Amino acid sequence: MFYQTRSKPYFKFPSEVVLCFVSFQCNVIFPSPFLFTVLEARIQQLQSDVVLDVQHAKVQFLKSPSFRGGLSSVRTLKGSSKDKSDIPKSGQAVTKRASKSQPSRWMEKLSEEKKNKLKKQQILQQKMQRNPKEKLPGKSKASRSSLMPTSTTYKTISSTAKKRRGDLAEIEELEKRLNEQAHQRICLSTMERFQESSTRSSCADIQLSIRCYLEACVFMGDVERSQRFLLSQHRVMSRRKQLTTDIYNIMMRVWAKKVSIGRIFILLEEAGLKPNVSSYSAALECMGRNKNCPPKVISRCLDQMKKDGLSVDDLFRECVFRQDERDMLLKAVQTVRPDYEPSLTLNASQSSSPLVKDFYTNVSRVEFQRLIIPTPVKYTWCVFLSLALGSFYFCSLRWMTSSCVVSQRELLAEQRAQWQKVLLQALRENKMILTKTNTRDYKLNLYPYLCLLEDKEYVDIMIQSVSNLPPSGESLKILAHDLGNRIYTKYCVRQKHQNCIVEKLQSIYGAYTELLAKDTKVCNVLPREQWCKLEMEQSSGPTLQGAETSWPYVLMLELGTFIVDIMVKNLKINSDILNPAYDKKLIPILYHMYTFRSTRQVGFIKPHPILTQMQQEAMETTLTFDSSVMPMLCPPVPWTSEKFGAYLLTPAKLMRATHGATQHEELLEKCPNLHPVFDSLNQLSNCAWRVNKPILDIIISIFNDRGSDKLDIPPPLSEAPKIPHFNPQDPDYTASEKAHMKREVINAKKKCSEMHSLRMDALYKLSIAHHMRDKLFWFPHNMDFRGRTYPCPPYFNHLGSDVTRATLVFAEGKPLGPKGLDWLKIHLVNLTGLKKRSSLQGRLEYADSIMEDILDSADDPLNGKKWWMEADEPWQALACCMEIANAVRSPDPTKFVSHFPVHQVLRKKKKKNF
């Protein structure tokens, strides 16, 4: 009989035939050394009884040598005499063929696992030594004898199959035991790794929170608070373990400017930490500021630094300097080494990737895209700096006004003025409460983060968040993080201004734009390389990159939640402000509610219906945006590292990720060469854009005139379906009618919410486009984890909808050439969605046949034949019609300068296949 077990065959013979164990495979990942010895001895013991050689489906039995001169009788299968003659007699040696047979696969597997997993076995041996020995189940004399060396262990072959089945069962039991222990060890090791990683992550979060707290205290000028906090953490051993050298270095920088730094080094030594490059940099800076510092002290510091494996060049290459720290460090070094100058190298190594290797090899023969800068750089810089420091853009859009709208605007402005006074007083009171309640120095407190900006700036952020709150409300988590992120962004800008980075950035940026401008000589240097070269030439002063520390996600949530709590408790309005018939009393304009998303309970901040009604009826002409979500009025800063690029002062991320995720940042820092990625993003960012004014005016006119669903212009809420009102307790309604009415109410509310969301989205885009209608602007780019590039401004960019794409054209035009007009016609047919199966020549002939409709659409888009409205992308089709009309009516279409962008987009059906 033939059996199949784990794809390893074995044969079962009648009871008078000895069951021969062929091979045995044990799927053990981390076997115990003790059980390995047991199993090895048992297998060799069975192999010494009977050896099986399987070759080409022939089964051959070989008798083992006798023990004490005796042999057990073995009956063989009925077969030919040839098979019988192959069996050697008693005392004879095994034939040559049998001697050449390979050893058992189990033994090969066993030896291979021992070699490959030696380190893991050593770890298991240490664990076994720490734990008491476990007894194997059913331990008998036979099992004890199996532990003896195989060279002195022999057993007489039994003729009964019952004993052999017992041996096989014993081995299977051993295998089962090994598998169970291996599985337990895998589970334990997995849990230990998970606990270790979670502990490491929580420790890193605590260290980052401590670092941010100290930096905030130093920034606000409260050095005494930061010193008390650091000492309170240092005194307790359990809290001292969470401190790192970089945390002590924050206070070293402070005391280096006061020419007293020795105490911090004593604390660092007590903590068992070694100084790093930043520590030695602060020490040498302190010596450079001290006019009476003897040169011997500086020499001893340099010698100690050399013993730690650090060089002076490492200080200038790896440290992040603020204000005049670099100059003081260089002054101290030149006191003992007068001829020393920092050796800086340009970080512009070529990429080794075969995809872009040829490009970087021939980079000197390529002329790169030039920057169009019509306005003086100095003026552009001043405008951007004022916007960055103010952090707000004010965009306006033309609206149809009436006396009722004007009165509502005045009423809303009056309420906001009152809210600002209330919030300002409430913020100051809460700050006073925090200073009195925090009596223990070792506890983290939100007070320093509430002193980073002026009180009025916090109030402006609150008022803006109330204005942007949708009628359906916003998740507390999202709203709190948004508020915390806005405070962090303004803090980073203020920090750069305090560290004198703004002045140096202005100098480098001015030289960068002049070298890459259109009116200068031909440039064959990449923007990234040009920026690095200028930064290396102007190396004195502060370091441009790496000065700010990212706040942890939890900190932003806590700070934002504190701000939201102030808003909910203090923002109130009279209940009879819109209807004098109501009783006059103060009611809050914001409510903290709870809703369910799936099975989770989520906090929600919802505005009062009175506030929503006032904002809708006011129809304000001015919207407020953060400068970081607007297109740039000057060319973006080229990406030179994973932490520096895009905006001038506002921090930006090279790779987009979910809030709180840090793994991608660690992986980016480990990447050896990201220069091809930087250069690709810089090439996209340096493309200048303008607004297509004729298209924008038509879209705004339809937007003000109740919109159009057909043309993807959302209508106002006045066109929304009315929400039915009924009394659920009314006995006139049946149960089915009540259920039907409830569904209608839910559908009507959902429709109103969707219409408001779409209307506000269109309002944001059109307001920004109207604000930029006479300006030249750029879109800085970054990427996601897949490598897909995106513009940083979220509302208005060239990757938006059909409406947004139609309102954008290139700032720099190109002549159409001999075939340019034909390609414009083909592109127009592609936008209509017609002639999908036709060839390019067929599409061109179709465009020529409808030229009358094309010109009519360009001349009279709203009152003519309206052919363009039937296209799949109507607004891009209309823009293309106008471009074709201008080219056809020009004296020479081949010399017509076109600014029209052709967006290559896959259709919806093709996206799935792709």
mmCIF file of N, CA and C in Angstrom, residues 475-562:
data_model
loop_
_atom_site.group_PDB
_atom_site.id
_atom_site.type_symbol
_atom_site.label_atom_id
_atom_site.label_comp_id
_atom_site.label_asym_id
_atom_site.label_seq_id
_atom_site.Cartn_x
_atom_site.Cartn_y
_atom_site.Cartn_z
ATOM 1 N N SER A 475 -14.687 67.439 11.667
ATOM 2 C CA SER A 475 -14.170 66.545 12.694
ATOM 3 C C SER A 475 -13.236 67.299 13.630
ATOM 4 N N LEU A 476 -13.371 67.051 14.926
ATOM 5 C CA LEU A 476 -12.535 67.732 15.907
ATOM 6 C C LEU A 476 -11.061 67.425 15.675
ATOM 7 N N LYS A 477 -10.759 66.212 15.302
ATOM 8 C CA LYS A 477 -9.368 65.822 15.068
ATOM 9 C C LYS A 477 -8.771 66.582 13.893
ATOM 10 N N ILE A 478 -9.532 66.707 12.821
ATOM 11 C CA ILE A 478 -9.036 67.421 11.635
ATOM 12 C C ILE A 478 -8.901 68.906 11.925
ATOM 13 N N LEU A 479 -9.920 69.481 12.570
ATOM 14 C CA LEU A 479 -9.886 70.905 12.874
ATOM 15 C C LEU A 479 -8.746 71.236 13.831
ATOM 16 N N ALA A 480 -8.547 70.410 14.854
ATOM 17 C CA ALA A 480 -7.476 70.664 15.818
ATOM 18 C C ALA A 480 -6.102 70.565 15.168
ATOM 19 N N HIS A 481 -5.907 69.570 14.316
ATOM 20 C CA HIS A 481 -4.605 69.446 13.645
ATOM 21 C C HIS A 481 -4.373 70.612 12.691
ATOM 22 N N ASP A 482 -5.409 71.069 12.019
ATOM 23 C CA ASP A 482 -5.262 72.205 11.110
ATOM 24 C C ASP A 482 -4.845 73.460 11.879
ATOM 25 N N LEU A 483 -5.449 73.696 13.029
ATOM 26 C CA LEU A 483 -5.067 74.857 13.841
ATOM 27 C C LEU A 483 -3.635 74.724 14.348
ATOM 28 N N GLY A 484 -3.255 73.535 14.837
ATOM 29 C CA GLY A 484 -1.883 73.332 15.296
ATOM 30 C C GLY A 484 -0.870 73.486 14.186
ATOM 31 N N ASN A 485 -1.209 73.035 12.989
ATOM 32 C CA ASN A 485 -0.291 73.149 11.859
ATOM 33 C C ASN A 485 -0.115 74.600 11.423
ATOM 34 N N ARG A 486 -1.189 75.394 11.502
ATOM 35 C CA ARG A 486 -1.068 76.815 11.153
ATOM 36 C C ARG A 486 -0.165 77.548 12.131
ATOM 37 N N ILE A 487 -0.294 77.227 13.397
ATOM 38 C CA ILE A 487 0.585 77.856 14.388
ATOM 39 C C ILE A 487 2.031 77.439 14.153
ATOM 40 N N TYR A 488 2.248 76.172 13.836
ATOM 41 C CA TYR A 488 3.612 75.698 13.577
ATOM 42 C C TYR A 488 4.215 76.377 12.348
ATOM 43 N N THR A 489 3.414 76.560 11.297
ATOM 44 C CA THR A 489 3.922 77.200 10.082
ATOM 45 C C THR A 489 4.355 78.636 10.355
ATOM 46 N N LYS A 490 3.537 79.394 11.071
ATOM 47 C CA LYS A 490 3.904 80.773 11.393
ATOM 48 C C LYS A 490 5.108 80.801 12.329
ATOM 49 N N TYR A 491 5.196 79.830 13.222
ATOM 50 C CA TYR A 491 6.344 79.751 14.131
ATOM 51 C C TYR A 491 7.640 79.509 13.361
ATOM 52 N N CYS A 492 7.596 78.634 12.353
ATOM 53 C CA CYS A 492 8.797 78.367 11.537
ATOM 54 C C CYS A 492 9.250 79.623 10.792
ATOM 55 N N VAL A 493 8.288 80.389 10.266
ATOM 56 C CA VAL A 493 8.643 81.618 9.567
ATOM 57 C C VAL A 493 9.279 82.615 10.534
ATOM 58 N N ARG A 494 8.696 82.760 11.732
ATOM 59 C CA ARG A 494 9.257 83.673 12.728
ATOM 60 C C ARG A 494 10.638 83.208 13.183
ATOM 61 N N GLN A 495 10.803 81.905 13.267
ATOM 62 C CA GLN A 495 12.096 81.359 13.698
ATOM 63 C C GLN A 495 13.193 81.682 12.689
ATOM 64 N N LYS A 496 12.875 81.552 11.406
ATOM 65 C CA LYS A 496 13.864 81.902 10.374
ATOM 66 C C LYS A 496 14.192 83.387 10.400
ATOM 67 N N HIS A 497 13.191 84.194 10.685
ATOM 68 C CA HIS A 497 13.440 85.628 10.771
ATOM 69 C C HIS A 497 14.329 85.952 11.961
ATOM 70 N N GLN A 498 14.128 85.280 13.099
ATOM 71 C CA GLN A 498 14.934 85.533 14.285
ATOM 72 C C GLN A 498 16.362 85.048 14.116
ATOM 73 N N ASN A 499 16.561 83.941 13.382
ATOM 74 C CA ASN A 499 17.896 83.361 13.202
ATOM 75 C C ASN A 499 18.668 83.995 12.058
ATOM 76 N N CYS A 500 18.153 85.109 11.505
ATOM 77 C CA CYS A 500 18.827 85.846 10.421
ATOM 78 C C CYS A 500 18.941 85.027 9.142
ATOM 79 N N ILE A 501 18.039 84.062 8.962
ATOM 80 C CA ILE A 501 18.053 83.268 7.731
ATOM 81 C C ILE A 501 17.432 84.039 6.576
ATOM 82 N N VAL A 502 16.495 84.933 6.873
ATOM 83 C CA VAL A 502 15.785 85.654 5.817
ATOM 84 C C VAL A 502 16.746 86.514 5.004
ATOM 85 N N GLU A 503 17.659 87.223 5.671
ATOM 86 C CA GLU A 503 18.593 88.089 4.949
ATOM 87 C C GLU A 503 19.515 87.277 4.045
ATOM 88 N N LYS A 504 20.014 86.164 4.541
ATOM 89 C CA LYS A 504 20.903 85.336 3.713
ATOM 90 C C LYS A 504 20.128 84.694 2.565
ATOM 91 N N LEU A 505 18.912 84.252 2.833
ATOM 92 C CA LEU A 505 18.100 83.652 1.785
ATOM 93 C C LEU A 505 17.796 84.663 0.686
ATOM 94 N N GLN A 506 17.565 85.897 1.057
ATOM 95 C CA GLN A 506 17.295 86.929 0.057
ATOM 96 C C GLN A 506 18.501 87.146 -0.846
ATOM 97 N N SER A 507 19.691 87.139 -0.259
ATOM 98 C CA SER A 507 20.909 87.343 -1.050
ATOM 99 C C SER A 507 21.127 86.196 -2.037
ATOM 100 N N ILE A 508 20.999 84.958 -1.562
ATOM 101 C CA ILE A 508 21.213 83.802 -2.449
ATOM 102 C C ILE A 508 20.118 83.720 -3.501
ATOM 103 N N TYR A 509 18.885 83.987 -3.095
ATOM 104 C CA TYR A 509 17.770 83.880 -4.040
ATOM 105 C C TYR A 509 17.879 84.935 -5.143
ATOM 106 N N GLY A 510 18.328 86.138 -4.793
ATOM 107 C CA GLY A 510 18.496 87.167 -5.817
ATOM 108 C C GLY A 510 19.534 86.784 -6.856
ATOM 109 N N ALA A 511 20.674 86.243 -6.398
ATOM 110 C CA ALA A 511 21.702 85.801 -7.352
ATOM 111 C C ALA A 511 21.220 84.617 -8.179
ATOM 112 N N TYR A 512 20.433 83.729 -7.568
ATOM 113 C CA TYR A 512 19.917 82.547 -8.278
ATOM 114 C C TYR A 512 18.975 82.951 -9.414
ATOM 115 N N THR A 513 18.056 83.865 -9.146
ATOM 116 C CA THR A 513 17.094 84.265 -10.180
ATOM 117 C C THR A 513 17.757 85.074 -11.288
ATOM 118 N N GLU A 514 18.773 85.855 -10.942
ATOM 119 C CA GLU A 514 19.464 86.633 -11.977
ATOM 120 C C GLU A 514 20.244 85.730 -12.917
ATOM 121 N N LEU A 515 20.847 84.680 -12.390
ATOM 122 C CA LEU A 515 21.627 83.782 -13.241
ATOM 123 C C LEU A 515 20.740 82.929 -14.144
ATOM 124 N N LEU A 516 19.526 82.608 -13.690
ATOM 125 C CA LEU A 516 18.638 81.751 -14.472
ATOM 126 C C LEU A 516 17.553 82.536 -15.190
ATOM 127 N N ALA A 517 17.665 83.851 -15.214
ATOM 128 C CA ALA A 517 16.644 84.662 -15.876
ATOM 129 C C ALA A 517 16.826 84.627 -17.382
ATOM 130 N N LYS A 518 15.788 85.060 -18.105
ATOM 131 C CA LYS A 518 15.789 85.004 -19.566
ATOM 132 C C LYS A 518 16.776 85.990 -20.181
ATOM 133 N N ASP A 519 17.004 87.096 -19.523
ATOM 134 C CA ASP A 519 17.798 88.154 -20.138
ATOM 135 C C ASP A 519 19.295 87.974 -19.924
ATOM 136 N N THR A 520 19.718 86.858 -19.368
ATOM 137 C CA THR A 520 21.141 86.613 -19.163
ATOM 138 C C THR A 520 21.646 85.628 -20.198
ATOM 139 N N LYS A 521 22.901 85.240 -20.069
ATOM 140 C CA LYS A 521 23.507 84.341 -21.032
ATOM 141 C C LYS A 521 22.940 82.936 -20.907
ATOM 142 N N VAL A 522 23.248 82.100 -21.898
ATOM 143 C CA VAL A 522 22.744 80.730 -21.918
ATOM 144 C C VAL A 522 23.288 79.971 -20.718
ATOM 145 N N CYS A 523 22.415 79.230 -20.066
ATOM 146 C CA CYS A 523 22.790 78.495 -18.854
ATOM 147 C C CYS A 523 22.684 77.001 -19.112
ATOM 148 N N ASN A 524 23.738 76.281 -18.829
ATOM 149 C CA ASN A 524 23.717 74.828 -18.969
ATOM 150 C C ASN A 524 23.995 74.149 -17.626
ATOM 151 N N VAL A 525 23.601 74.793 -16.554
ATOM 152 C CA VAL A 525 23.758 74.260 -15.198
ATOM 153 C C VAL A 525 22.378 74.010 -14.623
ATOM 154 N N LEU A 526 22.224 72.884 -13.976
ATOM 155 C CA LEU A 526 20.943 72.566 -13.357
ATOM 156 C C LEU A 526 20.623 73.568 -12.248
ATOM 157 N N PRO A 527 19.348 73.900 -12.049
ATOM 158 C CA PRO A 527 18.993 74.835 -10.968
ATOM 159 C C PRO A 527 19.481 74.370 -9.599
ATOM 160 N N ARG A 528 19.397 73.075 -9.339
ATOM 161 C CA ARG A 528 19.868 72.566 -8.052
ATOM 162 C C ARG A 528 21.360 72.818 -7.874
ATOM 163 N N GLU A 529 22.132 72.542 -8.919
ATOM 164 C CA GLU A 529 23.571 72.749 -8.836
ATOM 165 C C GLU A 529 23.909 74.233 -8.674
ATOM 166 N N GLN A 530 23.149 75.069 -9.364
ATOM 167 C CA GLN A 530 23.395 76.500 -9.256
ATOM 168 C C GLN A 530 23.121 77.003 -7.838
ATOM 169 N N TRP A 531 22.041 76.531 -7.243
ATOM 170 C CA TRP A 531 21.722 76.945 -5.881
ATOM 171 C C TRP A 531 22.784 76.457 -4.890
ATOM 172 N N CYS A 532 23.214 75.200 -5.018
ATOM 173 C CA CYS A 532 24.256 74.665 -4.126
ATOM 174 C C CYS A 532 25.562 75.433 -4.272
ATOM 175 N N LYS A 533 25.859 75.831 -5.485
ATOM 176 C CA LYS A 533 27.088 76.593 -5.716
ATOM 177 C C LYS A 533 27.019 77.959 -5.034
ATOM 178 N N LEU A 534 25.883 78.640 -5.161
ATOM 179 C CA LEU A 534 25.723 79.944 -4.516
ATOM 180 C C LEU A 534 25.727 79.808 -2.994
ATOM 181 N N GLU A 535 25.115 78.755 -2.496
ATOM 182 C CA GLU A 535 25.081 78.543 -1.050
ATOM 183 C C GLU A 535 26.475 78.260 -0.501
ATOM 184 N N MET A 536 27.294 77.573 -1.295
ATOM 185 C CA MET A 536 28.657 77.284 -0.854
ATOM 186 C C MET A 536 29.515 78.554 -0.894
ATOM 187 N N GLU A 537 29.279 79.425 -1.889
ATOM 188 C CA GLU A 537 30.036 80.670 -1.969
ATOM 189 C C GLU A 537 29.692 81.611 -0.819
ATOM 190 N N GLN A 538 28.445 81.604 -0.374
ATOM 191 C CA GLN A 538 28.009 82.452 0.734
ATOM 192 C C GLN A 538 27.797 81.582 1.986
ATOM 193 N N SER A 539 28.838 80.870 2.371
ATOM 194 C CA SER A 539 28.717 79.900 3.456
ATOM 195 C C SER A 539 28.699 80.556 4.829
ATOM 196 N N SER A 540 29.154 81.781 4.949
ATOM 197 C CA SER A 540 29.163 82.435 6.256
ATOM 198 C C SER A 540 27.738 82.737 6.705
ATOM 199 N N GLY A 541 27.579 82.852 8.022
ATOM 200 C CA GLY A 541 26.256 83.153 8.548
ATOM 201 C C GLY A 541 25.477 81.888 8.874
ATOM 202 N N PRO A 542 24.158 81.991 9.005
ATOM 203 C CA PRO A 542 23.343 80.834 9.403
ATOM 204 C C PRO A 542 23.194 79.823 8.287
ATOM 205 N N THR A 543 22.824 78.604 8.665
ATOM 206 C CA THR A 543 22.548 77.532 7.707
ATOM 207 C C THR A 543 21.098 77.625 7.259
ATOM 208 N N LEU A 544 20.875 77.460 5.966
ATOM 209 C CA LEU A 544 19.521 77.630 5.429
ATOM 210 C C LEU A 544 18.619 76.449 5.753
ATOM 211 N N GLN A 545 19.154 75.247 5.794
ATOM 212 C CA GLN A 545 18.308 74.067 5.945
ATOM 213 C C GLN A 545 18.584 73.334 7.241
ATOM 214 N N GLY A 546 17.517 72.736 7.768
ATOM 215 C CA GLY A 546 17.643 71.906 8.957
ATOM 216 C C GLY A 546 17.532 72.644 10.264
ATOM 217 N N ALA A 547 17.105 73.927 10.238
ATOM 218 C CA ALA A 547 17.064 74.692 11.485
ATOM 219 C C ALA A 547 15.818 74.387 12.309
ATOM 220 N N GLU A 548 14.715 74.017 11.649
ATOM 221 C CA GLU A 548 13.473 73.803 12.392
ATOM 222 C C GLU A 548 13.284 72.320 12.709
ATOM 223 N N THR A 549 12.634 72.073 13.838
ATOM 224 C CA THR A 549 12.314 70.711 14.287
ATOM 225 C C THR A 549 10.831 70.481 14.093
ATOM 226 N N SER A 550 10.470 69.386 13.461
ATOM 227 C CA SER A 550 9.058 69.086 13.211
ATOM 228 C C SER A 550 8.363 68.749 14.519
ATOM 229 N N TRP A 551 7.205 69.314 14.714
ATOM 230 C CA TRP A 551 6.420 69.004 15.901
ATOM 231 C C TRP A 551 5.776 67.639 15.759
ATOM 232 N N PRO A 552 5.684 66.881 16.833
ATOM 233 C CA PRO A 552 4.984 65.595 16.761
ATOM 234 C C PRO A 552 3.495 65.799 16.553
ATOM 235 N N TYR A 553 2.871 64.791 16.000
ATOM 236 C CA TYR A 553 1.447 64.862 15.673
ATOM 237 C C TYR A 553 0.598 65.071 16.927
ATOM 238 N N VAL A 554 0.974 64.431 18.018
ATOM 239 C CA VAL A 554 0.205 64.554 19.258
ATOM 240 C C VAL A 554 0.256 65.983 19.785
ATOM 241 N N LEU A 555 1.389 66.628 19.661
ATOM 242 C CA LEU A 555 1.518 68.010 20.130
ATOM 243 C C LEU A 555 0.600 68.937 19.351
ATOM 244 N N MET A 556 0.550 68.775 18.035
ATOM 245 C CA MET A 556 -0.337 69.613 17.234
ATOM 246 C C MET A 556 -1.797 69.395 17.618
ATOM 247 N N LEU A 557 -2.161 68.136 17.891
ATOM 248 C CA LEU A 557 -3.540 67.864 18.296
ATOM 249 C C LEU A 557 -3.863 68.502 19.643
ATOM 250 N N GLU A 558 -2.949 68.392 20.600
ATOM 251 C CA GLU A 558 -3.201 68.981 21.919
ATOM 252 C C GLU A 558 -3.323 70.497 21.834
ATOM 253 N N LEU A 559 -2.422 71.120 21.100
ATOM 254 C CA LEU A 559 -2.479 72.572 20.960
ATOM 255 C C LEU A 559 -3.739 73.008 20.219
ATOM 256 N N GLY A 560 -4.080 72.300 19.141
ATOM 257 C CA GLY A 560 -5.300 72.637 18.406
ATOM 258 C C GLY A 560 -6.556 72.412 19.219
ATOM 259 N N THR A 561 -6.584 71.345 20.019
ATOM 260 C CA THR A 561 -7.748 71.084 20.871
ATOM 261 C C THR A 561 -7.912 72.171 21.920
ATOM 262 N N PHE A 562 -6.807 72.659 22.448
ATOM 263 C CA PHE A 562 -6.868 73.754 23.430
ATOM 264 C C PHE A 562 -7.464 75.009 22.785
#
